[in-house]
Coordinates of C-alpha atoms in Angstrom, one line a residue:
Chain A
M1 CA 112.8 140.4 69.7
R2 CA 110.1 140.1 72.3
Q3 CA 111.3 140.2 75.9
V4 CA 109.8 137.7 78.3
S5 CA 110.5 137.8 81.9
V6 CA 111.5 134.6 83.6
K7 CA 109.7 135.9 86.7
D8 CA 106.5 135.7 84.7
I9 CA 107.3 132.1 83.8
T10 CA 107.9 131.2 87.4
K11 CA 104.5 132.7 88.4
K12 CA 102.7 130.9 85.6
V13 CA 104.4 127.6 86.5
R14 CA 103.5 128.0 90.1
D15 CA 99.8 128.5 89.3
L16 CA 99.9 125.6 86.7
C17 CA 101.2 123.2 89.3
I18 CA 98.4 124.0 91.7
S19 CA 95.6 124.1 89.2
A20 CA 96.7 120.9 87.4
A21 CA 96.6 119.0 90.8
C22 CA 93.2 120.3 91.8
D23 CA 91.1 121.0 88.6
L24 CA 90.6 118.2 86.2
E25 CA 90.5 119.4 82.6
P26 CA 87.0 119.2 81.0
D27 CA 88.1 116.7 78.3
V28 CA 89.1 114.2 80.9
A29 CA 86.1 114.8 83.1
S30 CA 83.7 114.3 80.2
A31 CA 85.5 111.1 79.1
I32 CA 85.1 109.7 82.7
R33 CA 81.4 110.7 82.9
S34 CA 80.8 108.9 79.6
A35 CA 82.7 105.9 80.9
L36 CA 80.3 105.8 83.9
D37 CA 77.4 105.7 81.5
K38 CA 78.9 102.9 79.4
E39 CA 80.3 100.7 82.2
E40 CA 78.3 97.5 82.7
S41 CA 80.0 96.2 85.8
A42 CA 78.2 97.2 89.1
L43 CA 81.6 97.5 90.9
G44 CA 83.0 99.3 87.9
K45 CA 80.2 101.8 88.1
E46 CA 80.8 102.2 91.8
V47 CA 84.5 103.0 91.2
L48 CA 83.7 105.5 88.4
G49 CA 81.1 107.1 90.6
Q50 CA 83.7 107.6 93.3
I51 CA 86.1 109.0 90.7
V52 CA 83.6 111.6 89.5
E53 CA 82.6 112.5 93.1
N54 CA 86.3 112.9 93.9
F55 CA 87.2 115.3 91.1
E56 CA 84.1 117.3 91.8
I57 CA 85.2 117.7 95.5
A58 CA 88.8 118.4 94.5
G59 CA 87.7 121.2 92.1
R60 CA 85.3 122.7 94.6
E61 CA 87.5 122.6 97.6
H62 CA 90.8 123.2 95.9
L63 CA 92.3 119.9 97.0
P64 CA 94.6 117.7 95.0
M65 CA 92.4 115.1 93.3
C66 CA 95.2 112.5 94.0
Q67 CA 97.7 112.5 96.8
D68 CA 100.4 111.6 94.2
T69 CA 100.8 115.1 92.8
G70 CA 103.5 113.6 90.6
I71 CA 106.9 114.5 89.2
S72 CA 106.5 117.7 87.3
V73 CA 106.9 117.2 83.5
F74 CA 106.9 120.2 81.2
F75 CA 106.8 120.8 77.5
V76 CA 107.9 124.3 76.8
E77 CA 107.8 125.9 73.3
I78 CA 109.8 129.0 72.9
G79 CA 109.2 131.2 69.9
R80 CA 112.4 132.1 68.1
E81 CA 111.6 135.8 68.4
V82 CA 111.5 135.5 72.2
A83 CA 114.4 136.8 74.4
L84 CA 114.4 135.5 78.0
D85 CA 116.0 137.6 80.7
G86 CA 117.3 134.6 82.6
S87 CA 117.5 130.8 82.8
L88 CA 114.4 129.0 81.7
E89 CA 115.3 125.9 83.8
E90 CA 115.7 127.9 87.0
A91 CA 112.5 129.8 86.3
V92 CA 110.5 126.6 85.9
N93 CA 112.1 124.9 88.9
E94 CA 111.4 128.0 91.0
G95 CA 107.7 127.8 89.9
V96 CA 107.5 124.2 90.9
R97 CA 109.1 124.9 94.3
Q98 CA 106.6 127.7 95.0
G99 CA 103.6 125.8 93.6
Y100 CA 104.3 122.6 95.6
K101 CA 104.9 124.5 98.8
E102 CA 102.1 127.1 98.6
G103 CA 99.6 124.6 97.1
Y104 CA 100.2 122.0 99.8
L105 CA 101.1 119.4 97.2
R106 CA 103.1 116.3 98.0
K107 CA 106.8 116.5 97.3
S108 CA 107.5 113.2 95.5
V109 CA 111.0 113.5 94.1
C110 CA 114.0 111.8 95.6
H111 CA 117.6 110.8 94.9
P112 CA 117.4 107.6 92.8
L113 CA 119.8 105.6 94.9
K114 CA 119.9 107.3 98.3
R115 CA 116.1 107.7 98.2
I116 CA 116.4 111.1 100.0
N117 CA 113.6 113.5 99.1
T118 CA 114.7 116.7 97.4
G119 CA 112.1 118.4 99.5
D120 CA 110.6 120.7 96.9
N121 CA 109.6 118.4 94.0
T122 CA 112.5 119.7 91.9
P123 CA 114.1 119.1 89.5
A124 CA 111.3 119.2 87.0
I125 CA 111.6 117.3 83.7
I126 CA 111.6 120.0 81.1
H127 CA 111.3 119.3 77.3
T128 CA 112.0 122.4 75.2
A129 CA 111.4 123.2 71.6
I130 CA 112.2 126.3 69.6
V131 CA 109.3 127.2 67.4
E132 CA 108.2 130.0 65.1
G133 CA 106.8 133.2 66.5
G134 CA 107.1 135.3 69.6
K135 CA 105.3 133.4 72.3
V136 CA 106.2 131.0 75.1
K137 CA 103.8 128.1 75.5
I138 CA 104.1 126.0 78.7
K139 CA 102.4 122.7 79.1
I140 CA 102.5 120.8 82.4
A141 CA 101.7 117.2 82.9
P142 CA 102.4 116.1 86.5
K143 CA 102.9 112.4 86.5
G144 CA 102.1 109.9 89.3
A145 CA 104.2 106.8 89.7
G146 CA 101.4 104.3 89.8
S147 CA 100.9 104.6 86.1
E148 CA 104.4 105.6 85.1
N149 CA 105.8 102.5 86.7
M150 CA 103.7 100.3 84.5
S151 CA 104.9 102.0 81.3
R152 CA 107.2 100.0 78.9
L153 CA 109.6 100.5 76.0
K154 CA 110.7 97.8 73.6
M155 CA 113.0 97.8 70.6
L156 CA 111.1 95.5 68.2
K157 CA 112.5 93.8 65.1
P158 CA 111.2 95.5 62.0
A159 CA 109.9 92.1 60.9
E160 CA 107.5 92.2 63.9
G161 CA 105.7 95.1 62.2
V162 CA 102.4 96.5 63.3
E163 CA 101.2 93.2 64.7
G164 CA 104.2 93.2 67.0
I165 CA 103.4 96.7 68.1
K166 CA 99.8 95.8 68.9
A167 CA 100.9 92.7 70.8
F168 CA 103.3 94.7 72.9
V169 CA 100.8 97.4 73.7
I170 CA 98.2 94.9 74.8
E171 CA 100.7 92.8 76.8
T172 CA 101.8 96.0 78.6
V173 CA 98.2 96.9 79.6
K174 CA 97.4 93.3 80.6
E175 CA 100.5 93.1 82.8
A176 CA 99.6 96.5 84.4
G177 CA 96.2 95.2 85.4
G178 CA 94.7 97.4 88.2
N179 CA 98.0 98.9 89.2
P180 CA 98.0 102.1 87.1
C181 CA 94.5 103.1 88.3
P182 CA 92.3 102.3 85.2
P183 CA 90.5 103.7 83.3
I184 CA 93.8 104.7 81.8
V185 CA 94.9 106.7 78.8
L186 CA 97.6 105.2 76.7
G187 CA 100.3 107.2 74.9
V188 CA 102.1 105.1 72.3
G189 CA 105.2 106.3 70.6
I190 CA 106.3 104.4 67.5
G191 CA 109.6 104.9 65.7
G192 CA 112.3 107.5 66.2
S193 CA 115.1 106.2 68.4
F194 CA 115.3 104.8 71.9
E195 CA 114.7 108.1 73.7
K196 CA 112.6 109.7 70.9
C197 CA 109.8 107.0 71.1
A198 CA 109.5 107.6 74.9
I199 CA 109.1 111.3 74.4
L200 CA 106.5 110.7 71.6
A201 CA 104.5 108.4 73.9
K202 CA 104.5 111.1 76.6
K203 CA 103.6 113.8 74.0
A204 CA 100.7 111.6 72.7
L205 CA 99.2 111.8 76.2
L206 CA 98.9 115.6 75.9
R207 CA 96.5 115.4 72.9
P208 CA 93.0 116.4 74.3
L209 CA 90.7 113.4 74.8
G210 CA 88.0 113.0 72.3
T211 CA 90.1 114.4 69.4
Q212 CA 91.0 112.3 66.4
N213 CA 94.5 111.5 65.2
P214 CA 94.9 113.5 61.9
D215 CA 96.7 110.5 60.4
N216 CA 94.1 108.0 59.1
E217 CA 96.4 105.0 59.6
L218 CA 97.3 105.9 63.1
N219 CA 93.6 106.8 63.9
A220 CA 92.6 103.3 62.8
L221 CA 95.3 101.8 64.9
E222 CA 94.2 103.8 67.9
Q223 CA 90.6 102.6 67.5
E224 CA 91.6 99.0 67.1
L225 CA 93.9 99.1 70.1
L226 CA 91.2 100.7 72.3
G227 CA 88.7 98.0 71.4
K228 CA 91.2 95.2 72.1
I229 CA 92.2 96.8 75.4
N230 CA 88.6 97.2 76.6
D231 CA 88.0 93.5 75.6
L232 CA 90.6 92.5 78.2
G233 CA 88.0 93.0 80.9
I234 CA 90.3 94.7 83.4
G235 CA 87.8 97.5 84.1
P236 CA 87.9 100.4 86.5
M237 CA 90.7 99.8 89.1
G238 CA 91.1 96.3 87.7
F239 CA 87.9 95.0 89.4
G240 CA 86.6 93.8 86.1
G241 CA 84.5 95.7 83.6
R242 CA 84.1 97.1 80.1
I243 CA 86.1 100.3 80.4
T244 CA 89.8 99.7 80.9
A245 CA 91.0 102.6 78.8
L246 CA 89.4 106.0 78.0
A247 CA 91.6 106.5 74.9
V248 CA 94.7 105.4 73.0
H249 CA 96.8 108.1 71.4
V250 CA 99.6 107.2 69.0
E251 CA 102.4 109.3 67.7
A252 CA 104.9 108.1 65.1
S253 CA 108.2 109.2 63.7
P254 CA 110.6 107.8 61.1
C255 CA 113.2 105.4 62.5
H256 CA 116.4 103.6 61.5
I257 CA 116.0 100.9 58.8
A258 CA 117.0 98.2 61.3
S259 CA 114.9 99.4 64.3
L260 CA 111.3 99.6 65.4
P261 CA 111.2 101.3 68.8
V262 CA 107.9 101.3 70.6
A263 CA 107.1 103.0 73.9
V264 CA 103.9 102.7 75.9
N265 CA 103.3 105.4 78.5
I266 CA 100.3 104.7 80.8
Q267 CA 98.4 107.6 82.3
C268 CA 95.9 107.0 85.2
H269 CA 92.4 108.5 85.1
A270 CA 93.7 111.5 87.0
D271 CA 95.0 112.7 83.7
R272 CA 96.3 116.1 84.7
H273 CA 97.4 118.5 82.1
K274 CA 97.3 122.3 81.7
E275 CA 98.8 124.8 79.5
V276 CA 99.4 128.5 79.3
E277 CA 100.7 131.0 76.7
I278 CA 102.8 134.0 77.5
Chain B
M1 CA 75.3 97.1 93.8
S2 CA 74.9 95.3 97.2
E3 CA 74.9 97.2 100.4
P4 CA 78.3 97.8 102.0
V5 CA 79.4 95.8 105.0
R6 CA 80.3 97.9 108.0
I7 CA 83.4 96.7 109.9
S8 CA 85.4 98.0 112.8
A9 CA 89.2 98.3 113.0
P10 CA 91.3 96.8 114.6
L11 CA 90.0 93.5 113.0
T12 CA 89.2 90.2 114.5
D13 CA 89.4 86.7 112.9
A14 CA 85.6 86.5 113.1
V15 CA 85.2 89.7 111.0
V16 CA 87.9 88.8 108.5
E17 CA 86.4 85.3 107.9
K18 CA 83.1 86.8 106.9
L19 CA 84.6 89.1 104.2
K20 CA 84.5 87.9 100.6
A21 CA 86.3 89.2 97.5
G22 CA 84.0 91.8 95.9
D23 CA 82.4 93.0 99.1
K24 CA 82.1 96.7 99.5
V25 CA 83.1 97.7 103.1
L26 CA 83.0 100.8 105.2
I27 CA 85.8 100.8 107.8
T28 CA 85.4 102.6 111.2
G29 CA 88.1 102.7 113.8
V30 CA 91.9 102.9 113.7
M31 CA 94.3 102.3 110.7
Y32 CA 98.0 102.9 110.4
T33 CA 99.7 104.4 107.3
A34 CA 102.9 103.0 105.9
R35 CA 104.6 102.9 102.5
D36 CA 107.9 101.6 101.1
A37 CA 110.3 103.5 103.3
A38 CA 108.4 102.8 106.6
H39 CA 108.1 99.1 105.7
K40 CA 111.8 99.0 105.0
R41 CA 112.5 100.4 108.5
L42 CA 110.1 98.0 110.2
I43 CA 111.7 95.0 108.6
E44 CA 115.2 96.4 109.5
L45 CA 114.0 96.6 113.2
L46 CA 112.7 93.0 113.1
N47 CA 116.0 91.8 111.5
A48 CA 117.9 93.5 114.3
G49 CA 115.6 91.9 116.9
K50 CA 114.2 95.2 118.0
E51 CA 110.7 96.2 119.0
L52 CA 108.4 97.8 116.4
P53 CA 107.0 101.3 117.1
L54 CA 103.4 99.8 116.9
D55 CA 101.8 96.6 117.9
L56 CA 100.5 95.1 114.7
K57 CA 98.0 92.6 116.2
G58 CA 94.6 93.0 114.5
Q59 CA 95.6 96.2 112.8
I60 CA 95.1 97.5 109.3
I61 CA 97.9 99.2 107.4
Y62 CA 96.8 101.7 104.8
Y63 CA 99.3 102.2 102.0
V64 CA 99.2 106.0 101.6
G65 CA 101.5 109.0 101.5
P66 CA 99.1 112.0 101.9
T67 CA 99.5 115.5 100.6
P68 CA 100.5 118.0 103.4
E69 CA 97.4 119.2 105.3
K70 CA 96.5 122.9 105.1
P71 CA 96.7 124.8 108.5
G72 CA 93.9 123.6 110.8
E73 CA 93.0 120.6 108.7
V74 CA 93.3 116.9 109.7
I75 CA 95.0 115.6 106.6
G76 CA 95.6 116.4 103.0
S77 CA 94.4 114.2 100.1
A78 CA 94.9 110.6 101.0
G79 CA 94.2 107.9 98.4
P80 CA 95.9 104.5 98.2
T81 CA 99.3 103.8 96.6
T82 CA 100.2 100.6 94.6
S83 CA 100.4 97.7 97.1
G84 CA 102.7 95.5 95.1
R85 CA 105.7 97.6 96.2
M86 CA 105.1 96.4 99.8
D87 CA 104.8 92.7 98.8
A88 CA 108.4 91.9 99.8
Y89 CA 107.8 93.0 103.4
T90 CA 104.1 92.0 103.9
P91 CA 104.2 88.3 104.8
R92 CA 106.6 89.1 107.7
L93 CA 104.1 91.6 109.1
I94 CA 101.1 89.3 108.6
E95 CA 102.9 86.6 110.6
L96 CA 103.2 89.2 113.5
G97 CA 99.4 89.7 113.5
L98 CA 98.7 92.3 110.8
K99 CA 95.1 91.6 109.8
G100 CA 94.3 94.0 107.1
M101 CA 95.8 96.0 104.3
V102 CA 94.3 98.7 102.1
G103 CA 95.9 99.8 98.9
K104 CA 95.4 99.4 95.2
G105 CA 96.5 96.8 92.6
A106 CA 97.4 93.1 92.8
R107 CA 99.4 91.3 95.5
S108 CA 102.1 88.6 95.0
K109 CA 101.4 84.9 95.5
E110 CA 103.4 85.0 98.8
V111 CA 101.1 87.7 100.1
R112 CA 98.0 85.9 99.0
D113 CA 99.1 82.7 100.6
S114 CA 100.0 84.5 103.8
I115 CA 96.5 86.1 103.9
I116 CA 95.0 82.6 103.8
A117 CA 97.4 81.0 106.2
H118 CA 97.1 83.7 108.9
K119 CA 93.5 84.9 108.3
A120 CA 94.1 88.4 107.0
V121 CA 92.3 90.5 104.3
Y122 CA 93.5 92.7 101.5
M123 CA 91.2 95.5 100.5
A124 CA 91.5 98.1 97.8
A125 CA 90.4 101.7 97.9
V126 CA 89.7 103.6 94.7
G127 CA 93.1 104.9 93.5
G128 CA 93.0 108.6 92.8
A129 CA 89.9 109.2 94.9
A130 CA 92.1 111.0 97.4
A131 CA 89.9 114.0 98.1
L132 CA 86.9 111.8 98.6
I133 CA 88.6 109.3 100.9
R134 CA 90.1 112.2 102.9
R135 CA 86.6 112.9 104.2
S136 CA 86.5 109.7 106.1
I137 CA 89.7 110.4 108.0
K138 CA 88.8 112.2 111.3
K139 CA 92.1 112.3 113.1
A140 CA 95.7 111.7 112.0
E141 CA 98.8 111.6 114.2
I142 CA 102.4 110.8 113.3
I143 CA 103.6 108.0 115.6
A144 CA 107.0 107.1 113.9
Y145 CA 109.5 108.2 111.3
E146 CA 108.5 111.9 111.1
D147 CA 111.6 112.5 109.0
L148 CA 110.0 110.5 106.2
G149 CA 107.4 113.3 105.6
P150 CA 104.5 111.8 103.6
E151 CA 105.9 108.4 104.3
A152 CA 105.9 108.7 108.1
I153 CA 103.7 106.2 110.0
R154 CA 100.5 107.9 111.0
R155 CA 97.7 106.6 113.3
L156 CA 94.4 107.4 111.6
E157 CA 91.0 107.4 113.1
V158 CA 88.4 106.8 110.3
V159 CA 84.7 106.7 110.0
D160 CA 83.1 104.8 107.1
F161 CA 86.3 104.6 105.1
P162 CA 85.3 103.1 101.7
A163 CA 87.1 100.0 100.4
I164 CA 86.5 96.8 98.4
V165 CA 87.6 93.3 99.4
V166 CA 90.2 92.0 96.9
N167 CA 91.8 88.9 98.6
D168 CA 89.9 87.1 101.3
V169 CA 90.9 84.3 103.7
H170 CA 89.0 81.8 101.5
G171 CA 91.3 82.3 98.5
G172 CA 88.9 84.7 96.7
D173 CA 90.6 87.2 94.4
L174 CA 88.5 90.0 92.9
F175 CA 91.1 90.8 90.2
L176 CA 90.9 87.2 88.8
Q177 CA 87.1 86.8 89.3
G178 CA 86.1 90.3 88.1
V179 CA 88.3 90.3 85.0
E180 CA 87.1 86.7 84.1
K181 CA 83.5 88.0 84.0
F182 CA 84.2 90.8 81.5
R183 CA 87.0 89.4 79.3
R184 CA 86.2 88.9 75.6
V185 CA 89.4 87.4 74.5
S186 CA 91.4 84.3 75.5

């Protein structure tokens, strides 16, 4: 067994919270710069120009690129040879607590009914998986509400098939309009069960921009959806333009013979994700 | 891209009438911040027949909940939040003299109608451009609801705050007009 200290996890999580909020990952930065080149709308170019200037300032001055520093979502992979010396959940939450306080990030988590802020951005949303090996991999994807609120899940009838899936994805983007801060990234989860397709959609967002789906059929679906979405004309911030989405990522999993669950998770252009391995 | 229109805040009818959907504006003057929780409290005060903590006449409300400022700094990152969440409250405030709103995303028909009826304007700032927008905010002071933290009402002094006119008094709507121009499907 390999011993991993939860204190180390807390420290890594603290740092991830702060760097995710301030430093845009190169894959997203490059996708936005290329959108700026391709956009035909003058207003769209103006918006994309401000977005580029913004993430440059944020990175340089260590400021959150967006004031909505999000609810903290984690995907944690724990190698089966790893022995932790304490609670993973407590370690991650303590890291969030420290990161959001010491990084001057906005605490955006509250009781769902009383609407009273928890004050430290906890509890984090933690998805765990036991994997082979002796490492701990922590991925963070802080999620703002502007785009999360426009996300949708639908239990389609199997008869609706792939055409039904496409129609639902496009309808979701159309309905969202300028609200989720386009240009967006779409995570689409197909199959599984009610909760599984939502997690697949979220996971799909973590695939680096500019990488291809290894499944040919899903890759073709992604390209077709991206083309159709960009034909909607919504454009940067919804002011009209060619670039509504930077990418569409699809993940699929077998489902019940009577079901066809589909989840569409919308991510704004401040597509923050970081990972670290211990 | 046309040159930006420079406007001062608070706003007047004359200024508002000149603004058209799609205009790029730079706002200099005073704006107040308020989001969901602050709006809810303002409406509760009105329902109870009590006075508001600010006089809305001519003012602009900026829908924002900034990140905490580092020691010695004016404000943290401060980009717009989704305006639609304030739609239920907005017409009441426009009736009381609110002239401008800055946020992101589309407004309801009730808000758009109220903008036309009472000569107001809805502008959008670039969502997520919070570190850039922060530079135009020169002073920030909490004037009400400090307990709401990021959602407290702040009085901001801004210079050349960048925004784009979305809904004007003439019924112009940038979201409809802009998307129409670039849409390739029916």
